[in-house]
Short mmCIF file of C-alpha atoms and ligand atoms in Angstrom, two decimals:
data_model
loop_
_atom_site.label_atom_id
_atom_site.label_comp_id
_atom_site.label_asym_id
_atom_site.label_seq_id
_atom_site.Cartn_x
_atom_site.Cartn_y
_atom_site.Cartn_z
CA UNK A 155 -27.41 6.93 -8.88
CA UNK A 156 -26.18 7.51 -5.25
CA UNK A 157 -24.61 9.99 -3.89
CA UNK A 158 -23.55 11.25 -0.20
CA UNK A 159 -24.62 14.17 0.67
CA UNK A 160 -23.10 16.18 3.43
CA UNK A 161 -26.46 18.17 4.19
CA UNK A 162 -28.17 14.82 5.44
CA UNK A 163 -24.73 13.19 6.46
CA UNK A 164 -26.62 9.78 4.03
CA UNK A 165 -25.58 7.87 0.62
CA UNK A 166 -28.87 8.82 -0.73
CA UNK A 167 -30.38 8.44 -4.45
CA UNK A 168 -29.77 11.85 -6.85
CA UNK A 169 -33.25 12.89 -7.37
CA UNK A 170 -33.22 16.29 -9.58
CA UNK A 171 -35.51 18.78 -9.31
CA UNK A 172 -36.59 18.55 -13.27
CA UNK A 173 -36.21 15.00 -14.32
CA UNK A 174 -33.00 14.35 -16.67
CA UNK A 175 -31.28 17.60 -15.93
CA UNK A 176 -28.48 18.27 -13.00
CA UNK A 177 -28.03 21.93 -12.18
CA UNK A 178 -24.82 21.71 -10.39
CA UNK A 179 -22.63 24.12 -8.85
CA UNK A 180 -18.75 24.08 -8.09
CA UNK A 181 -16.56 26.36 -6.05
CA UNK A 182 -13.91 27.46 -7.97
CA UNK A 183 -10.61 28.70 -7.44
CA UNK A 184 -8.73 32.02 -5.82
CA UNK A 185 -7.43 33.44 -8.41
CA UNK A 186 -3.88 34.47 -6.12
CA UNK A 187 -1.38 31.72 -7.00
CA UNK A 188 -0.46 28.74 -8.72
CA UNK A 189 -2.60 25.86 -8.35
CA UNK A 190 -1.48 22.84 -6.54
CA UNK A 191 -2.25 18.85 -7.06
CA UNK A 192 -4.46 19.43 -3.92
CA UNK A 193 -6.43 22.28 -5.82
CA UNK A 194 -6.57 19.84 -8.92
CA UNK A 195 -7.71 16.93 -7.05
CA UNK A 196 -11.26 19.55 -6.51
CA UNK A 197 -11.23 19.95 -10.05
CA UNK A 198 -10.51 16.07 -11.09
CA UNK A 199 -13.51 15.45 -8.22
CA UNK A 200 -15.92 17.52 -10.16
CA UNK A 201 -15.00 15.93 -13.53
CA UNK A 202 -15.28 12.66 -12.39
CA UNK A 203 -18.80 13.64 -11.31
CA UNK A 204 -19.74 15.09 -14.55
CA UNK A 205 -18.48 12.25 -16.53
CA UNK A 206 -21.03 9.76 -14.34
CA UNK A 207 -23.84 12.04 -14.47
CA UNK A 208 -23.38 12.40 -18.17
CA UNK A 209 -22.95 8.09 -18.53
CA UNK A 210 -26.38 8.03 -16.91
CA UNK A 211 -27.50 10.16 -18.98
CA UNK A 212 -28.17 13.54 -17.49
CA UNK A 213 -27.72 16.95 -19.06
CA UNK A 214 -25.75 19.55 -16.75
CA UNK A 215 -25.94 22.67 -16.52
CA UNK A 216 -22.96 23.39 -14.52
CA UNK A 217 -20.76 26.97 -13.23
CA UNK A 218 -18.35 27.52 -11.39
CA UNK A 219 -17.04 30.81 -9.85
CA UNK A 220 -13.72 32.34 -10.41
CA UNK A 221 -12.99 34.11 -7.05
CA UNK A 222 -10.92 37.48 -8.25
CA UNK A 223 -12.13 39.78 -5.51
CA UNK A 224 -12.82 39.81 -1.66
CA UNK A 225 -11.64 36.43 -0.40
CA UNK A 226 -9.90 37.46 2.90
CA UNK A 227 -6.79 35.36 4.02
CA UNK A 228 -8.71 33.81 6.94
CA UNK A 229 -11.96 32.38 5.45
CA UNK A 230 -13.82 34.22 8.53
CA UNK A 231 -13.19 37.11 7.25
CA UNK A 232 -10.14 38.10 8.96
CA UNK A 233 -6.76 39.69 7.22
CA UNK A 234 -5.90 41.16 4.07
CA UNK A 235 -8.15 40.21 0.69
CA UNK A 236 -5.53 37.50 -1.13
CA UNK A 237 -5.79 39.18 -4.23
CA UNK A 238 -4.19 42.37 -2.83
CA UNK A 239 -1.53 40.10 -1.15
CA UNK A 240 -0.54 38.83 -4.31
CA UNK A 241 -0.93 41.63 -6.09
CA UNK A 242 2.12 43.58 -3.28
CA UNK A 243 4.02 39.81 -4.16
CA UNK A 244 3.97 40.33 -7.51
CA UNK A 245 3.93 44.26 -8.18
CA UNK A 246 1.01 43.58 -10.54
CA UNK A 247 -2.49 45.12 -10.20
CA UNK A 248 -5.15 42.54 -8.48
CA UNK A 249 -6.82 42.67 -12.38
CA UNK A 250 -3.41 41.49 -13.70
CA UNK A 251 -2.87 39.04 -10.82
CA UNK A 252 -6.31 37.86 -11.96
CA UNK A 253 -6.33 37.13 -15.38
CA UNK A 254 -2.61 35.81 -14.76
CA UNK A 255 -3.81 33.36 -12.27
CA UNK A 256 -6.74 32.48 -14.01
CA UNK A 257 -5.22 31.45 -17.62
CA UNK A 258 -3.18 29.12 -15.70
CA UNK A 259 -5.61 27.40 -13.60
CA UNK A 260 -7.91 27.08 -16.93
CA UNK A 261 -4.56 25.51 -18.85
CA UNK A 262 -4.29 23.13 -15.88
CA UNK A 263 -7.34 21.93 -16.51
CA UNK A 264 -6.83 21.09 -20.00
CA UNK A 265 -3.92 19.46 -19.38
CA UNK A 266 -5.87 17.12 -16.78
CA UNK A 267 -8.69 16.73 -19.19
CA UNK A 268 -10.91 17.95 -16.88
CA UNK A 269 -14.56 18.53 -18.03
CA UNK A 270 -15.04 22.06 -17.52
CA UNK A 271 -18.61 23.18 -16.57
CA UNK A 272 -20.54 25.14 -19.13
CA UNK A 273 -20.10 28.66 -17.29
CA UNK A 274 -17.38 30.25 -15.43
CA UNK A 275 -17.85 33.45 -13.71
CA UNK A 276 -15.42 35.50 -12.17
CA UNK A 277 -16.77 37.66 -9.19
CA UNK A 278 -15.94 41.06 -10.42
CA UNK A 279 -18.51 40.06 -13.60
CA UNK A 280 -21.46 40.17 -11.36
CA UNK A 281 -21.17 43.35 -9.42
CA UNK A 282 -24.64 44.90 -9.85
CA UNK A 283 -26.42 41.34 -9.21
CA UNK A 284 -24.50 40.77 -6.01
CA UNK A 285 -26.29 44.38 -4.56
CA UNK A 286 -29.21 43.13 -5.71
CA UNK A 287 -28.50 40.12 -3.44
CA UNK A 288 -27.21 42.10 -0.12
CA UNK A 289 -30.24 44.56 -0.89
CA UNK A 290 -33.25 42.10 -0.46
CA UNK A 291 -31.04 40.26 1.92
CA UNK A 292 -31.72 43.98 4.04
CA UNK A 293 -34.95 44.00 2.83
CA UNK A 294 -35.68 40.98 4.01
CA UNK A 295 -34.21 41.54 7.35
CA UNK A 296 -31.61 39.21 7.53
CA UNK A 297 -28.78 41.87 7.09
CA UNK A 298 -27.95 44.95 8.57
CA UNK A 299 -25.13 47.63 7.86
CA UNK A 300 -22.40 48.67 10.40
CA UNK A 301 -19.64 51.21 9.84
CA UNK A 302 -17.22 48.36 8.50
CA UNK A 303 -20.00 46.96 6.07
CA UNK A 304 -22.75 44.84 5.54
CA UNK A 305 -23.63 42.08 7.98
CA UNK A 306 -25.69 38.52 7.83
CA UNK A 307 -27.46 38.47 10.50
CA UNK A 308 -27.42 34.52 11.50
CA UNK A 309 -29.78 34.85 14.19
CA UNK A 310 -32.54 35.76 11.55
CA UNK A 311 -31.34 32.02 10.01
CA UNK A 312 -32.84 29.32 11.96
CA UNK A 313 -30.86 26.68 10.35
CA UNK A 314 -27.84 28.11 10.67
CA UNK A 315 -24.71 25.43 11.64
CA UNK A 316 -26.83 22.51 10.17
CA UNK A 317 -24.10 21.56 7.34
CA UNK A 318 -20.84 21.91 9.23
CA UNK A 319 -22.55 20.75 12.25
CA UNK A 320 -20.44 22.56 14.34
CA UNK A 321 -23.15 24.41 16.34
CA UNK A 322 -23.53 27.89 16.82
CA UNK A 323 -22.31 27.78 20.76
CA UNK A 324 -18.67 26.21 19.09
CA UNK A 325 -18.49 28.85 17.08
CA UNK A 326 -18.85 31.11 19.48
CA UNK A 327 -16.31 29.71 21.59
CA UNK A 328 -13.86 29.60 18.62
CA UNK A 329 -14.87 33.33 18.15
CA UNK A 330 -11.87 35.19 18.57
CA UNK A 331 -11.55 37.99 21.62
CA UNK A 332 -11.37 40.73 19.62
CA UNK A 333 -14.53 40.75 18.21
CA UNK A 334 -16.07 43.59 16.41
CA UNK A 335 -18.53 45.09 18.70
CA UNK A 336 -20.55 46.57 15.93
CA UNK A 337 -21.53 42.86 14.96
CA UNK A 338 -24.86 41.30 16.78
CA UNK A 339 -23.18 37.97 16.92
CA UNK A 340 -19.55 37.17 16.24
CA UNK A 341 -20.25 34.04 13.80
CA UNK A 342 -22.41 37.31 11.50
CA UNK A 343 -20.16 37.38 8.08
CA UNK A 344 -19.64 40.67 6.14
CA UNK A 345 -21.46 40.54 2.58
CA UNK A 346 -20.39 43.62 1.32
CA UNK A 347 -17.39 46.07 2.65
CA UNK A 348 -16.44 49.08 3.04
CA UNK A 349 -13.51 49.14 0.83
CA UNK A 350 -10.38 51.30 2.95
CA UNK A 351 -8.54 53.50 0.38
CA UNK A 352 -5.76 51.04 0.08
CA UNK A 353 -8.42 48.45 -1.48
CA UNK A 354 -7.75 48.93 -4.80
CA UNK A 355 -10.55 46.75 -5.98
CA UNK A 356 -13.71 49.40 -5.51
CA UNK A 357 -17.29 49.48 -6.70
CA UNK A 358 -20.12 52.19 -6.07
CA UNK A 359 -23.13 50.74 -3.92
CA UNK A 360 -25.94 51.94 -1.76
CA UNK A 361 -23.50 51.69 1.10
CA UNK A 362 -20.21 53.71 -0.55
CA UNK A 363 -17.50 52.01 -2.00
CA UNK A 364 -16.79 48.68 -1.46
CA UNK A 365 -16.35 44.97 -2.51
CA UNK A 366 -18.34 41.63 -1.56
CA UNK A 367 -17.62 39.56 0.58
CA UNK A 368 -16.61 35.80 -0.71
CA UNK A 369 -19.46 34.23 -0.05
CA UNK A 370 -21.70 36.10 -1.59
CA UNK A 371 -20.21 35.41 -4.32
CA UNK A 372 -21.28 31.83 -4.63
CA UNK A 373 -24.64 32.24 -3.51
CA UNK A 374 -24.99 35.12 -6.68
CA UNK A 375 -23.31 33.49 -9.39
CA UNK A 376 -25.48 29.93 -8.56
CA UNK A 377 -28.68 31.49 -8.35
CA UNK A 378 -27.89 34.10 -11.73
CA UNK A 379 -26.85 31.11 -13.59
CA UNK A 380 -28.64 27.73 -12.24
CA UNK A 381 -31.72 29.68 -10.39
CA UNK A 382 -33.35 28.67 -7.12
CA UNK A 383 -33.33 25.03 -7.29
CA UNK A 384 -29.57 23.79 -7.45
CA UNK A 385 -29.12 20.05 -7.63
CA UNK A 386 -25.64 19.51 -6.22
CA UNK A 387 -22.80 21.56 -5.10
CA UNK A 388 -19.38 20.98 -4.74
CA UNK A 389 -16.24 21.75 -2.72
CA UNK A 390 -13.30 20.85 -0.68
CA UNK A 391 -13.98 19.51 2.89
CA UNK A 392 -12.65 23.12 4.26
CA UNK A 393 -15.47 24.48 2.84
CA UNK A 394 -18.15 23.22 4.93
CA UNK A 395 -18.20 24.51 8.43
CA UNK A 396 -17.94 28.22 7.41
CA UNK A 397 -17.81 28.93 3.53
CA UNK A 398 -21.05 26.79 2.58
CA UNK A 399 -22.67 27.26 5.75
CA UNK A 400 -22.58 30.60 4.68
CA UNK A 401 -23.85 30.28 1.39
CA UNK A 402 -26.92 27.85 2.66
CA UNK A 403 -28.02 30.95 5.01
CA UNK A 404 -27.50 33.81 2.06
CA UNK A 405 -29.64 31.84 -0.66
CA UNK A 406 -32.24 30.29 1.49
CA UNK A 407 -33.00 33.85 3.31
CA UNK A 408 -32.45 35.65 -0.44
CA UNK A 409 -34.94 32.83 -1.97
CA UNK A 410 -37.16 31.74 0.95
CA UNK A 411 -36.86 28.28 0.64
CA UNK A 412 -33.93 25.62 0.52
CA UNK A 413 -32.07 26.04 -2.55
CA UNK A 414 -28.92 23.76 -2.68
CA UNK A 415 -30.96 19.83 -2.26
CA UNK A 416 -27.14 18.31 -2.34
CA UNK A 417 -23.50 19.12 -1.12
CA UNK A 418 -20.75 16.82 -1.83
CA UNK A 419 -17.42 17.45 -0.48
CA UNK A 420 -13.95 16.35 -1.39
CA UNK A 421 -11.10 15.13 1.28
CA UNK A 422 -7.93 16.76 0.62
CA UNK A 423 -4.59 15.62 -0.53
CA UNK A 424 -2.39 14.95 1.17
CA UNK A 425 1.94 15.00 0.78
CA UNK A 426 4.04 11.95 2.47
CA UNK A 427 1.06 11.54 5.10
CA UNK A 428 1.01 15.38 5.94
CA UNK A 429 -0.57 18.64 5.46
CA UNK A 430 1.43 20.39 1.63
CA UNK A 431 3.18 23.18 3.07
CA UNK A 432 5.74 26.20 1.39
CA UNK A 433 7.81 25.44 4.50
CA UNK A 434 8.21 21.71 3.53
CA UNK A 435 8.79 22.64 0.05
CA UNK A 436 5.83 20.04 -1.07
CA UNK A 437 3.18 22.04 -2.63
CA UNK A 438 3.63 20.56 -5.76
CA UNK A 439 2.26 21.75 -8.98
CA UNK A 440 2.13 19.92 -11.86
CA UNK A 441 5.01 21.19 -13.46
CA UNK A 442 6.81 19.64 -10.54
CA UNK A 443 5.41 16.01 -11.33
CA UNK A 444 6.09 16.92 -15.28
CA UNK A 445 10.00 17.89 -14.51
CA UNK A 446 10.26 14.65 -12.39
CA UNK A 447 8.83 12.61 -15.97
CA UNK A 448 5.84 12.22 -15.04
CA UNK A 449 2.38 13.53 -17.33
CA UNK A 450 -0.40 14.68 -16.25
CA UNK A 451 -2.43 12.00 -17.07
CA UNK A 452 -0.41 9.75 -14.78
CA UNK A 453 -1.56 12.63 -11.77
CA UNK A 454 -4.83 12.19 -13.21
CA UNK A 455 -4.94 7.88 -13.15
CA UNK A 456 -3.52 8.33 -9.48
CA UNK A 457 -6.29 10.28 -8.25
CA UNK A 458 -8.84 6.99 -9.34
CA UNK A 459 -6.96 5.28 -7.26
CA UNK A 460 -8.69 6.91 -4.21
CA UNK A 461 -12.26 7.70 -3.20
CA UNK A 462 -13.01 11.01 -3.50
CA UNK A 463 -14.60 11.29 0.13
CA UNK A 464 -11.30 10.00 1.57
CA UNK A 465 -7.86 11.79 2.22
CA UNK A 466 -5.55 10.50 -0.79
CA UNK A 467 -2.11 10.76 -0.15
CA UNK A 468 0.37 11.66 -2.52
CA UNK A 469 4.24 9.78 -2.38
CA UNK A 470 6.48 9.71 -5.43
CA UNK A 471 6.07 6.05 -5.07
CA UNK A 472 2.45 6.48 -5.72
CA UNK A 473 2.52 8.24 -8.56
CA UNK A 474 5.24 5.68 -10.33
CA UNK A 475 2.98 2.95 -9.43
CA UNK A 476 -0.19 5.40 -11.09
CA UNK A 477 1.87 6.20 -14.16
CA UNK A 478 3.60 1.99 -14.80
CA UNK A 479 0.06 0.74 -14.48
CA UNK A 480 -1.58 3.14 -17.00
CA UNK A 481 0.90 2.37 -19.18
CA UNK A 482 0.31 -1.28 -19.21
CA UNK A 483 -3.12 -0.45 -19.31
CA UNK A 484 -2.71 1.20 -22.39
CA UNK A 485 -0.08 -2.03 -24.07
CA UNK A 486 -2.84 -4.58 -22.90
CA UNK A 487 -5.77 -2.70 -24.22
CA UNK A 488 -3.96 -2.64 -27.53
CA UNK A 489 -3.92 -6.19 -27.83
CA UNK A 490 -7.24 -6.94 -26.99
CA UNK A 491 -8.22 -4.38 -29.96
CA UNK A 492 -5.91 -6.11 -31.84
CA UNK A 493 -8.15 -9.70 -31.00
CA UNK A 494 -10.93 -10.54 -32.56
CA UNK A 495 -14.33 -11.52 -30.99
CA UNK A 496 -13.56 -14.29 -28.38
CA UNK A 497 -17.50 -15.47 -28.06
CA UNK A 498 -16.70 -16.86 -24.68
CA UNK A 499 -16.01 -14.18 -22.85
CA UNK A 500 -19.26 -12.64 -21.29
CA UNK A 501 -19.07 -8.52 -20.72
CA UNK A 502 -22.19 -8.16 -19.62
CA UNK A 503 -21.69 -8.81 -16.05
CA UNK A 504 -18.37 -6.28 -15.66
CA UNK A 505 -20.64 -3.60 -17.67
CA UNK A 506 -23.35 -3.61 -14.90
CA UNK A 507 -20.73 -4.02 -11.99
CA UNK A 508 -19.22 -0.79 -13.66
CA UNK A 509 -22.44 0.85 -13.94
CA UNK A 510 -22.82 -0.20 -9.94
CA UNK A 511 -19.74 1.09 -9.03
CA UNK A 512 -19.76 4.77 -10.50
CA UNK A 513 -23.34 5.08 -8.82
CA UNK A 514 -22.17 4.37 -5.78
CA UNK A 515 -21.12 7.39 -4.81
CA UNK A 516 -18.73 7.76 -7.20
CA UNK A 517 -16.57 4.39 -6.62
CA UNK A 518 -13.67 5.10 -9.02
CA UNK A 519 -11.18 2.72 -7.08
CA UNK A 520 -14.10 -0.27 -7.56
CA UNK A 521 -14.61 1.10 -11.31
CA UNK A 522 -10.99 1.05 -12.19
CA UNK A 523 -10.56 -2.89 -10.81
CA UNK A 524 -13.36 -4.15 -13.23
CA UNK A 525 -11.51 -2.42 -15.67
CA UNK A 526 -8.56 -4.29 -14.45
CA UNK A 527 -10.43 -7.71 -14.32
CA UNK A 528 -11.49 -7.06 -17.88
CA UNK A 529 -7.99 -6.22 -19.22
CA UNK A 530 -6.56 -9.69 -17.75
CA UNK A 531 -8.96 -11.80 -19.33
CA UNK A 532 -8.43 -13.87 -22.79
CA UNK A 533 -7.81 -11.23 -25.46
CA UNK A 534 -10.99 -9.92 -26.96
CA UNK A 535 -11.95 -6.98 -29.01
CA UNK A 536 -15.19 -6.90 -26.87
CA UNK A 537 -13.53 -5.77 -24.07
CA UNK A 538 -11.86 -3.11 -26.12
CA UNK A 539 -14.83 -1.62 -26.64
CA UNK A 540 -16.07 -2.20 -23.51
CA UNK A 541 -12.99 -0.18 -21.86
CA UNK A 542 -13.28 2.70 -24.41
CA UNK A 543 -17.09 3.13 -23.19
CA UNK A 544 -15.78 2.73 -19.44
CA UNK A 545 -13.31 5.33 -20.34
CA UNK A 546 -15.86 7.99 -21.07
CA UNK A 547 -15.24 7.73 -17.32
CA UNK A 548 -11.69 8.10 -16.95
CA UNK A 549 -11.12 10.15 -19.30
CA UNK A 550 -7.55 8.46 -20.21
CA UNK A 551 -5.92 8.79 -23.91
CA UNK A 552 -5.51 5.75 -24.60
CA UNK A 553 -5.39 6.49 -28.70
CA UNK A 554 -3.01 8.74 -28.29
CA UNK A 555 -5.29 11.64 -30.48
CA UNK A 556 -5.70 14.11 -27.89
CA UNK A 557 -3.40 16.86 -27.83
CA UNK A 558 -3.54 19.53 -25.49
CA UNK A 559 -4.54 22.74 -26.40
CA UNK A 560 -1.37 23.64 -24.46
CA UNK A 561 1.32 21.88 -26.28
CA UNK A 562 -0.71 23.44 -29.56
CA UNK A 563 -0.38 26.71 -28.07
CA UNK A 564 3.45 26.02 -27.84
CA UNK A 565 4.00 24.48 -31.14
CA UNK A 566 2.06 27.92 -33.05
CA UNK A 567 4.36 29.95 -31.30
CA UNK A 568 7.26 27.85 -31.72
CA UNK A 569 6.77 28.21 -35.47
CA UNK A 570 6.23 32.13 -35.15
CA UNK A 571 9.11 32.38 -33.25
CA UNK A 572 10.85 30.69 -36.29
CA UNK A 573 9.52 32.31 -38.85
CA UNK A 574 10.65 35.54 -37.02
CA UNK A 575 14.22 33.69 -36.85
CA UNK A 576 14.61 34.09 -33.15
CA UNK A 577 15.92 30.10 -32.96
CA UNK A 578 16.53 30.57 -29.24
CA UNK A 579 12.65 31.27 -28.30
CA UNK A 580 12.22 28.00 -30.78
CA UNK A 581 14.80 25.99 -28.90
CA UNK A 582 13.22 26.46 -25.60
CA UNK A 583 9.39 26.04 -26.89
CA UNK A 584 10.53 22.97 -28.11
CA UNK A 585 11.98 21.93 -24.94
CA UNK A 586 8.63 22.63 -22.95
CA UNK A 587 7.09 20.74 -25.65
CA UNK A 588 9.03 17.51 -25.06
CA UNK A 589 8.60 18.06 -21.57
CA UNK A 590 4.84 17.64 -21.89
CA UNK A 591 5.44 14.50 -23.83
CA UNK A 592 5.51 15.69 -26.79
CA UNK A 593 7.82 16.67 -30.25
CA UNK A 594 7.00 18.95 -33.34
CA UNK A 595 8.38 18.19 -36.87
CA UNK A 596 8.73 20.07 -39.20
CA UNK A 597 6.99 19.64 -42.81
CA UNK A 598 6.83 20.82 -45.70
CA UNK A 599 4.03 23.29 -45.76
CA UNK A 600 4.40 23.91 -41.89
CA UNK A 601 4.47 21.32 -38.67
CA UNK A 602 2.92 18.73 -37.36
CA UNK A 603 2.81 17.43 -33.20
CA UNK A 604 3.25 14.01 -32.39
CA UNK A 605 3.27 12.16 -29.27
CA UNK A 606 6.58 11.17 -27.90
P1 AMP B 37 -8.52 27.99 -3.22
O1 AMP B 37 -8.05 28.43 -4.55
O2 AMP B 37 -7.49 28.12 -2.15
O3 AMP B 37 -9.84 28.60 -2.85
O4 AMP B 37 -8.77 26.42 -3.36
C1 AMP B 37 -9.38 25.87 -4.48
C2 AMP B 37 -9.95 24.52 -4.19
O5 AMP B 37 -8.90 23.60 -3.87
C3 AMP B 37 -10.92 24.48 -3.04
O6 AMP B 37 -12.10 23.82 -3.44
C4 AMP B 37 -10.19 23.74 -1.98
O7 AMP B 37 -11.08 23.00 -1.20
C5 AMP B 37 -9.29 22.83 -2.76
N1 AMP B 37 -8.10 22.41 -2.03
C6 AMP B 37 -7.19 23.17 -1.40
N2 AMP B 37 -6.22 22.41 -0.86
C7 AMP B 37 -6.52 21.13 -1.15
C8 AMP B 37 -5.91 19.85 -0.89
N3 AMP B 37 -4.78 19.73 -0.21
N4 AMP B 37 -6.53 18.75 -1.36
C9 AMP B 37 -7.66 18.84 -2.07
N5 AMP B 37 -8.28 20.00 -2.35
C10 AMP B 37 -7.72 21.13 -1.90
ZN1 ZN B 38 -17.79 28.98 -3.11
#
């Protein structure tokens, strides 16, 4: 299997550090607002990821952090921690604005049928193992303490800038004037602060009270969970010149060798050929696409459609075209299971083109036109099961058995709300119901869910 990976800027072969298993990290989201389609598109890259890996047969053990704490508005560390922004928005404490924030994104990712990882951490969980982390990182002489916090030195990193490439003399020059004097070089990131009163979100430490720094984050929850050999990590495109350059310098100085072998990075999405933006009114969630009839499987076919290491961009158009060809996909595949076995037609050939495609770095546009060549041929019930093996891939419903946990959450309180005769709170469950695609009857002994 190939993969690119940003470190060495090459398509190169996954080679794991113990055979069969892929320790794999993924930067997960801040936990401040709804996500968009451009935040799912990171989650539908690491899926698609998983699902390959897993169709060659690898285990995973996979995490991914939950950022509830000490990610500053300006990745550099610059302005006001988001969750304390969000937290004045909403008149909520950060902890509520957390576990808010966070139910939703995990719903969103059930209704994308998204392959979670096997651990998800949120920041605030690992408190006493991040000091651990800043503490040898002193130790070791890589980080020192100033009045506003605790510092990485990136002089004490020799390969500092070698991921985002930019160079340590550009970042310099991008460093802004006001520079904190207190710092030995301006590009030096804080790992732990010195909370200010009006942080609400405080912990004890060897330095006072305070809260990490984002980065740190990542580099603690990878190394408590995966250890000190981490096969691949993912993240949005953003990421790379400060966020995982950052991250590279923490766990290599905290575990004296390299510890990440492979970064892949996703393009973003983007909206009618430009940057999403509140002032446009086009960060769209996917609520928006469900209002507009759309599901989000159809979000989830369009994003195929795309290489993951390329900007997709996302037009109403697009996602019609997404949504009418997964539905013929789904009519056609019926009548080839419907067929029986037509011995002419020869699979083998579209199985290892498949097979060719997803290990090539992940070629889900190439994987999704065998598909296509497969579905136009003679019906066959070979190439149903052909598909359905492809799909472990897609992830698509093409039975029609999967219903999200979601729409059962809505249907069990549907029926409480009934049984507590409040018919209004029914009446609009059932609405939200329909407008994920699906209805609830009614039965005898309770209700049952069907697809509409
Ligand atoms: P955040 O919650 O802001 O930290 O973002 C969560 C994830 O969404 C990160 O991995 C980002 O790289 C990713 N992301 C943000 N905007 C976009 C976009 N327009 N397209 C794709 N990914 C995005
Ligand atoms: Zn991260």
């Amino acid at each position: 299997m190939k993969i690119f990976n940003s470190l060495t800027r090459q398509k190169q072969d996954l080679v794991t550090h113990d055979e069969g298993l892929v320790r794999m990290y993924s930067c997960g989201p801040t936990v401040y607002s709804y996500p968009h389609i451009g935040n799912m598109r990171a989650y539908l890259f690491m899926d698609a990821l998983r699902r390959t890996l897993k169709y060659n047969g690898y285990k995973i053990d996979g995490v991914m952090n939950i950022t509830d704490v000490g990610h500053m508005t300006s990745d550099e560390d610059e302005g006001e921690d988001k969750m304390l922004v969000a937290s004045k928005r909403e008149h909520k404490s950060p902890w509520e604005v957390a576990k808010y924030y966070t139910d939703i994104f995990i719903s969103e990712t059930k209704r994308l049928n998204i392959d979670m990882p096997e651990h998800i951490c949120p920041a605030t969980s690992v408190m006493p193992e991040i000091i651990v982390f800043v503490k040898k990182l002193i130790e070791n002489g890589n980080a020192y303490e100033t009045s506003k916090g605790i510092y990485f030195d990136i002089a004490t990193f020799a390969g500092y800038g070698k991921l985002g490439g930019v160079g340590l003399e550009n970042k310099l020059a991008g460093a802004r004037i006001d520079i904190d004097k207190e710092k030995r070089h301006p590009a030096d990131f804080a790992l732990w602060i010195k909370a200010p009163k009006q942080h609400i979100m405080q912990w004890d430490s060897p330095w006072g009270k305070g809260y990490p720094g984002w980065h740190i984050e990542c580099s603690t929850i990878g190394i408590k969970y995966l250890g000190e050999y981490i096969d691949i990590h993912t993240g949005g495109v953003e990421h790379r010149p400060v966020h995982h350059e950052n991250e590279i310098a923490q766990d290599d100085a905290y575990a004296g060798h390299q510890v990440v072998s492979n970064w892949m990075h996703l393009e973003h999405l983007l909206v009618d050929g430009g940057k999403m933006s509140k002032s446009l009114g086009n960060v769209y969630k996917l609520d928006d696409l469900v209002a507009k009839g759309f599901s989000p499987e159809d979000y989830r076919y369009f994003f195929f459609t795309t290489h993951y290491a390329k900007q997709q961009n996302f037009t109403w158009e697009g996602l019609e075209s997404a949504k009418n060809a997964l539905k013929s996909m789904k009519n056609i595949l019926k009548e080839h299971k419907e067929s029986t076995d037509n011995t002419k037609v020869k699979i083998d050939k579209a199985e290892k083109d498949f097979l060719e495609a997803i290990n090539d770095d992940l070629n889900l546009p190439k994987a999704l036109g065998i598909v296509w060549t497969l579905l136009k041929m003679p019906r066959d019930r070979k190439i149903y099961d052909a598909i359905i093996k492809f799909n472990q891939i897609f992830g698509f419903d093409f039975e029609g058995d999967i219903i999200p946990t979601e729409v059962q959450e809505l249907a069990k309180q549907r029926w409480q709300a009934k049984q507590n005769r409040d018919f209004a709170t029914a009446d609009e469950l059932r609405n939200k119901i329909s407008q994920l695609g699906f209805s609830v009857k009614d039965t005898k002994d309770g209700y049952e869910i069907v697809k509409n």
